[in-house]
Amino acid sequence: ITDQQAESLSRVEDLHLNGLTSISDQQAENLSNRSSLELNSLNSISDQQAENLSNIGWLELNGLTSLTDEQTESLSKVEYLYLNGLTSITDQQAVSLGKTGSLELRGLTSITDEQAKSLRKIPLGLVISDACYDVVSKYMKIGLTKASENKY
């Protein structure tokens, strides 16, 4: 996708660009003013892209397998955030992700009690991997869903 094409697409409210494996900072900026964006084939983003994408209400980045603490802090501004490709998070990332409205983390393979305590602050719901459900359920009863029980 070119920067010009991304700018043209900026007028589309809900956009599914799941075939893109990379975008530029300019493209992320051009795509940032919408209610919904799916970029599920991206395998990495820059700090600037994370900041630009943080303005979106519904954001799916399920192809990402890792994020920096700074990127996670930026993305915590997204109301509905999907990061199902992450297999682990840091304590600081859990604190940041606890600020989202709704979160999906279907790919996590483990979670600490401290991380679970941070995620319990998510007000609109958390879908968590089966591997982490028991730990998180000690701290969060309402709004918690096991990934295997929540089909798209």
PDB file of C-alpha atoms in Angstrom:
ATOM      1  CA  ILE A   1       0.000   0.000   0.000  1.00  0.00           C
ATOM      2  CA  THR A   2       1.306   3.455  -0.814  1.00  0.00           C
ATOM      3  CA  ASP A   3       1.047   6.518   1.400  1.00  0.00           C
ATOM      4  CA  GLN A   4      -1.384   8.019  -1.134  1.00  0.00           C
ATOM      5  CA  GLN A   5      -3.593   4.915  -1.051  1.00  0.00           C
ATOM      6  CA  ALA A   6      -3.595   4.974   2.757  1.00  0.00           C
ATOM      7  CA  GLU A   7      -4.641   8.615   2.647  1.00  0.00           C
ATOM      8  CA  SER A   8      -7.516   7.758   0.278  1.00  0.00           C
ATOM      9  CA  LEU A   9      -8.609   4.965   2.612  1.00  0.00           C
ATOM     10  CA  SER A  10      -8.666   7.405   5.528  1.00  0.00           C
ATOM     11  CA  ARG A  11     -12.262   8.252   4.590  1.00  0.00           C
ATOM     12  CA  VAL A  12     -13.439   4.656   5.199  1.00  0.00           C
ATOM     13  CA  GLU A  13     -14.833   4.243   8.728  1.00  0.00           C
ATOM     14  CA  ASP A  14     -14.254   0.489   9.262  1.00  0.00           C
ATOM     15  CA  LEU A  15     -11.272  -0.946   7.463  1.00  0.00           C
ATOM     16  CA  HIS A  16      -9.898  -4.507   7.194  1.00  0.00           C
ATOM     17  CA  LEU A  17      -6.331  -4.576   5.835  1.00  0.00           C
ATOM     18  CA  ASN A  18      -5.404  -8.014   7.115  1.00  0.00           C
ATOM     19  CA  GLY A  19      -3.062  -8.805   4.211  1.00  0.00           C
ATOM     20  CA  LEU A  20      -0.597  -6.019   4.984  1.00  0.00           C
ATOM     21  CA  THR A  21       2.585  -7.244   6.658  1.00  0.00           C
ATOM     22  CA  SER A  22       4.050  -3.764   7.167  1.00  0.00           C
ATOM     23  CA  ILE A  23       3.049  -0.107   7.090  1.00  0.00           C
ATOM     24  CA  SER A  24       4.979   3.139   7.259  1.00  0.00           C
ATOM     25  CA  ASP A  25       4.618   5.740   9.995  1.00  0.00           C
ATOM     26  CA  GLN A  26       2.843   7.990   7.467  1.00  0.00           C
ATOM     27  CA  GLN A  27       0.414   5.225   6.545  1.00  0.00           C
ATOM     28  CA  ALA A  28      -0.350   4.602  10.217  1.00  0.00           C
ATOM     29  CA  GLU A  29      -1.083   8.299  10.616  1.00  0.00           C
ATOM     30  CA  ASN A  30      -3.340   8.306   7.543  1.00  0.00           C
ATOM     31  CA  LEU A  31      -5.236   5.262   8.827  1.00  0.00           C
ATOM     32  CA  SER A  32      -5.591   6.497  12.406  1.00  0.00           C
ATOM     33  CA  ASN A  33      -8.864   8.446  12.209  1.00  0.00           C
ATOM     34  CA  ARG A  34     -11.521   5.769  12.074  1.00  0.00           C
ATOM     35  CA  SER A  35     -13.644   3.746  14.412  1.00  0.00           C
ATOM     36  CA  SER A  36     -12.342   0.298  13.439  1.00  0.00           C
ATOM     37  CA  LEU A  37      -9.138  -1.041  11.878  1.00  0.00           C
ATOM     38  CA  GLU A  38      -7.865  -4.573  11.413  1.00  0.00           C
ATOM     39  CA  LEU A  39      -4.172  -5.065  10.624  1.00  0.00           C
ATOM     40  CA  ASN A  40      -3.849  -8.694  11.648  1.00  0.00           C
ATOM     41  CA  SER A  41      -0.884  -9.567   9.408  1.00  0.00           C
ATOM     42  CA  LEU A  42       1.464  -6.891  10.733  1.00  0.00           C
ATOM     43  CA  ASN A  43       4.374  -8.592  12.469  1.00  0.00           C
ATOM     44  CA  SER A  44       5.882  -5.433  13.953  1.00  0.00           C
ATOM     45  CA  ILE A  45       5.115  -1.763  14.506  1.00  0.00           C
ATOM     46  CA  SER A  46       7.203   1.247  15.426  1.00  0.00           C
ATOM     47  CA  ASP A  47       6.662   3.425  18.484  1.00  0.00           C
ATOM     48  CA  GLN A  48       5.302   6.164  16.204  1.00  0.00           C
ATOM     49  CA  GLN A  49       2.878   3.758  14.527  1.00  0.00           C
ATOM     50  CA  ALA A  50       1.610   2.604  17.923  1.00  0.00           C
ATOM     51  CA  GLU A  51       1.044   6.224  18.923  1.00  0.00           C
ATOM     52  CA  ASN A  52      -0.790   6.979  15.653  1.00  0.00           C
ATOM     53  CA  LEU A  53      -2.961   3.871  15.897  1.00  0.00           C
ATOM     54  CA  SER A  54      -3.916   4.641  19.499  1.00  0.00           C
ATOM     55  CA  ASN A  55      -6.683   6.970  18.276  1.00  0.00           C
ATOM     56  CA  ILE A  56      -8.723   4.085  16.862  1.00  0.00           C
ATOM     57  CA  GLY A  57     -11.701   2.779  18.828  1.00  0.00           C
ATOM     58  CA  TRP A  58     -11.481  -0.863  17.694  1.00  0.00           C
ATOM     59  CA  LEU A  59      -8.010  -2.119  16.748  1.00  0.00           C
ATOM     60  CA  GLU A  60      -6.942  -5.640  15.833  1.00  0.00           C
ATOM     61  CA  LEU A  61      -3.198  -6.352  15.718  1.00  0.00           C
ATOM     62  CA  ASN A  62      -3.299 -10.119  16.117  1.00  0.00           C
ATOM     63  CA  GLY A  63      -0.136 -10.713  14.062  1.00  0.00           C
ATOM     64  CA  LEU A  64       2.127  -8.975  16.559  1.00  0.00           C
ATOM     65  CA  THR A  65       4.078 -11.387  18.742  1.00  0.00           C
ATOM     66  CA  SER A  66       5.825  -8.743  20.842  1.00  0.00           C
ATOM     67  CA  LEU A  67       5.525  -5.098  21.839  1.00  0.00           C
ATOM     68  CA  THR A  68       7.727  -2.675  23.715  1.00  0.00           C
ATOM     69  CA  ASP A  69       6.512  -1.091  26.936  1.00  0.00           C
ATOM     70  CA  GLU A  70       6.243   2.252  25.113  1.00  0.00           C
ATOM     71  CA  GLN A  71       4.132   0.749  22.316  1.00  0.00           C
ATOM     72  CA  THR A  72       1.877  -0.925  24.856  1.00  0.00           C
ATOM     73  CA  GLU A  73       1.393   2.340  26.730  1.00  0.00           C
ATOM     74  CA  SER A  74       0.343   4.048  23.491  1.00  0.00           C
ATOM     75  CA  LEU A  75      -2.029   1.245  22.525  1.00  0.00           C
ATOM     76  CA  SER A  76      -3.637   1.311  25.978  1.00  0.00           C
ATOM     77  CA  LYS A  77      -5.680   4.292  24.736  1.00  0.00           C
ATOM     78  CA  VAL A  78      -7.590   2.003  22.340  1.00  0.00           C
ATOM     79  CA  GLU A  79     -11.014   1.084  23.706  1.00  0.00           C
ATOM     80  CA  TYR A  80     -11.289  -2.367  22.060  1.00  0.00           C
ATOM     81  CA  LEU A  81      -7.842  -3.899  21.565  1.00  0.00           C
ATOM     82  CA  TYR A  82      -7.011  -7.326  20.121  1.00  0.00           C
ATOM     83  CA  LEU A  83      -3.462  -8.624  20.650  1.00  0.00           C
ATOM     84  CA  ASN A  84      -4.003 -12.343  20.262  1.00  0.00           C
ATOM     85  CA  GLY A  85      -0.510 -12.980  18.867  1.00  0.00           C
ATOM     86  CA  LEU A  86       1.289 -11.972  22.061  1.00  0.00           C
ATOM     87  CA  THR A  87       2.594 -14.972  23.980  1.00  0.00           C
ATOM     88  CA  SER A  88       3.933 -13.002  26.945  1.00  0.00           C
ATOM     89  CA  ILE A  89       3.704  -9.559  28.519  1.00  0.00           C
ATOM     90  CA  THR A  90       5.826  -7.689  31.051  1.00  0.00           C
ATOM     91  CA  ASP A  91       4.535  -6.331  34.348  1.00  0.00           C
ATOM     92  CA  GLN A  92       4.651  -2.808  32.903  1.00  0.00           C
ATOM     93  CA  GLN A  93       2.720  -3.905  29.818  1.00  0.00           C
ATOM     94  CA  ALA A  94       0.044  -5.454  32.040  1.00  0.00           C
ATOM     95  CA  VAL A  95      -0.315  -2.135  33.872  1.00  0.00           C
ATOM     96  CA  SER A  96      -0.717  -0.331  30.545  1.00  0.00           C
ATOM     97  CA  LEU A  97      -3.105  -2.906  29.089  1.00  0.00           C
ATOM     98  CA  GLY A  98      -5.228  -2.613  32.230  1.00  0.00           C
ATOM     99  CA  LYS A  99      -6.192   0.856  30.966  1.00  0.00           C
ATOM    100  CA  THR A 100      -7.929  -0.423  27.827  1.00  0.00           C
ATOM    101  CA  GLY A 101     -11.688  -0.721  27.695  1.00  0.00           C
ATOM    102  CA  SER A 102     -11.739  -4.274  26.350  1.00  0.00           C
ATOM    103  CA  LEU A 103      -8.855  -6.614  25.579  1.00  0.00           C
ATOM    104  CA  GLU A 104      -8.197  -9.974  23.952  1.00  0.00           C
ATOM    105  CA  LEU A 105      -5.018 -11.918  24.758  1.00  0.00           C
ATOM    106  CA  ARG A 106      -5.746 -15.407  23.412  1.00  0.00           C
ATOM    107  CA  GLY A 107      -2.082 -16.245  22.797  1.00  0.00           C
ATOM    108  CA  LEU A 108      -0.579 -15.726  26.269  1.00  0.00           C
ATOM    109  CA  THR A 109       1.166 -18.839  27.531  1.00  0.00           C
ATOM    110  CA  SER A 110       1.684 -17.655  31.106  1.00  0.00           C
ATOM    111  CA  ILE A 111       0.834 -14.779  33.415  1.00  0.00           C
ATOM    112  CA  THR A 112       1.927 -13.754  36.904  1.00  0.00           C
ATOM    113  CA  ASP A 113      -0.371 -12.819  39.749  1.00  0.00           C
ATOM    114  CA  GLU A 114       0.833  -9.202  39.541  1.00  0.00           C
ATOM    115  CA  GLN A 115       0.014  -9.053  35.832  1.00  0.00           C
ATOM    116  CA  ALA A 116      -3.414 -10.572  36.469  1.00  0.00           C
ATOM    117  CA  LYS A 117      -4.113  -7.943  39.138  1.00  0.00           C
ATOM    118  CA  SER A 118      -3.307  -5.210  36.621  1.00  0.00           C
ATOM    119  CA  LEU A 119      -5.569  -6.700  33.950  1.00  0.00           C
ATOM    120  CA  ARG A 120      -8.543  -6.970  36.320  1.00  0.00           C
ATOM    121  CA  LYS A 121      -9.030  -3.211  35.910  1.00  0.00           C
ATOM    122  CA  ILE A 122     -10.312  -3.630  32.326  1.00  0.00           C
ATOM    123  CA  PRO A 123     -13.945  -2.464  32.544  1.00  0.00           C
ATOM    124  CA  LEU A 124     -15.559  -3.854  29.366  1.00  0.00           C
ATOM    125  CA  GLY A 125     -14.138  -7.350  29.298  1.00  0.00           C
ATOM    126  CA  LEU A 126     -11.051  -9.496  28.947  1.00  0.00           C
ATOM    127  CA  VAL A 127     -10.741 -12.603  26.780  1.00  0.00           C
ATOM    128  CA  ILE A 128      -7.708 -14.514  28.023  1.00  0.00           C
ATOM    129  CA  SER A 129      -6.005 -17.704  26.883  1.00  0.00           C
ATOM    130  CA  ASP A 130      -7.048 -20.938  28.512  1.00  0.00           C
ATOM    131  CA  ALA A 131      -3.484 -21.261  29.873  1.00  0.00           C
ATOM    132  CA  CYS A 132      -3.858 -18.026  31.878  1.00  0.00           C
ATOM    133  CA  TYR A 133      -7.520 -18.168  32.802  1.00  0.00           C
ATOM    134  CA  ASP A 134      -7.127 -19.770  36.243  1.00  0.00           C
ATOM    135  CA  VAL A 135      -4.608 -17.157  37.426  1.00  0.00           C
ATOM    136  CA  VAL A 136      -6.642 -14.210  36.145  1.00  0.00           C
ATOM    137  CA  SER A 137      -9.922 -15.612  37.482  1.00  0.00           C
ATOM    138  CA  LYS A 138      -8.549 -15.323  41.041  1.00  0.00           C
ATOM    139  CA  TYR A 139      -8.711 -11.531  40.650  1.00  0.00           C
ATOM    140  CA  MET A 140     -11.402 -10.911  38.040  1.00  0.00           C
ATOM    141  CA  LYS A 141     -14.849 -12.487  38.039  1.00  0.00           C
ATOM    142  CA  ILE A 142     -17.009 -10.116  36.015  1.00  0.00           C
ATOM    143  CA  GLY A 143     -16.044  -9.533  32.403  1.00  0.00           C
ATOM    144  CA  LEU A 144     -13.540 -12.392  32.143  1.00  0.00           C
ATOM    145  CA  THR A 145     -13.914 -14.962  29.369  1.00  0.00           C
ATOM    146  CA  LYS A 146     -11.820 -18.025  28.630  1.00  0.00           C
ATOM    147  CA  ALA A 147     -10.645 -17.967  25.004  1.00  0.00           C
ATOM    148  CA  SER A 148     -12.009 -21.440  24.228  1.00  0.00           C
ATOM    149  CA  GLU A 149     -15.465 -20.334  25.377  1.00  0.00           C
ATOM    150  CA  ASN A 150     -15.516 -17.204  23.210  1.00  0.00           C
ATOM    151  CA  LYS A 151     -15.801 -17.831  19.504  1.00  0.00           C
ATOM    152  CA  TYR A 152     -15.424 -14.915  17.117  1.00  0.00           C
TER     153      TYR A 152
END
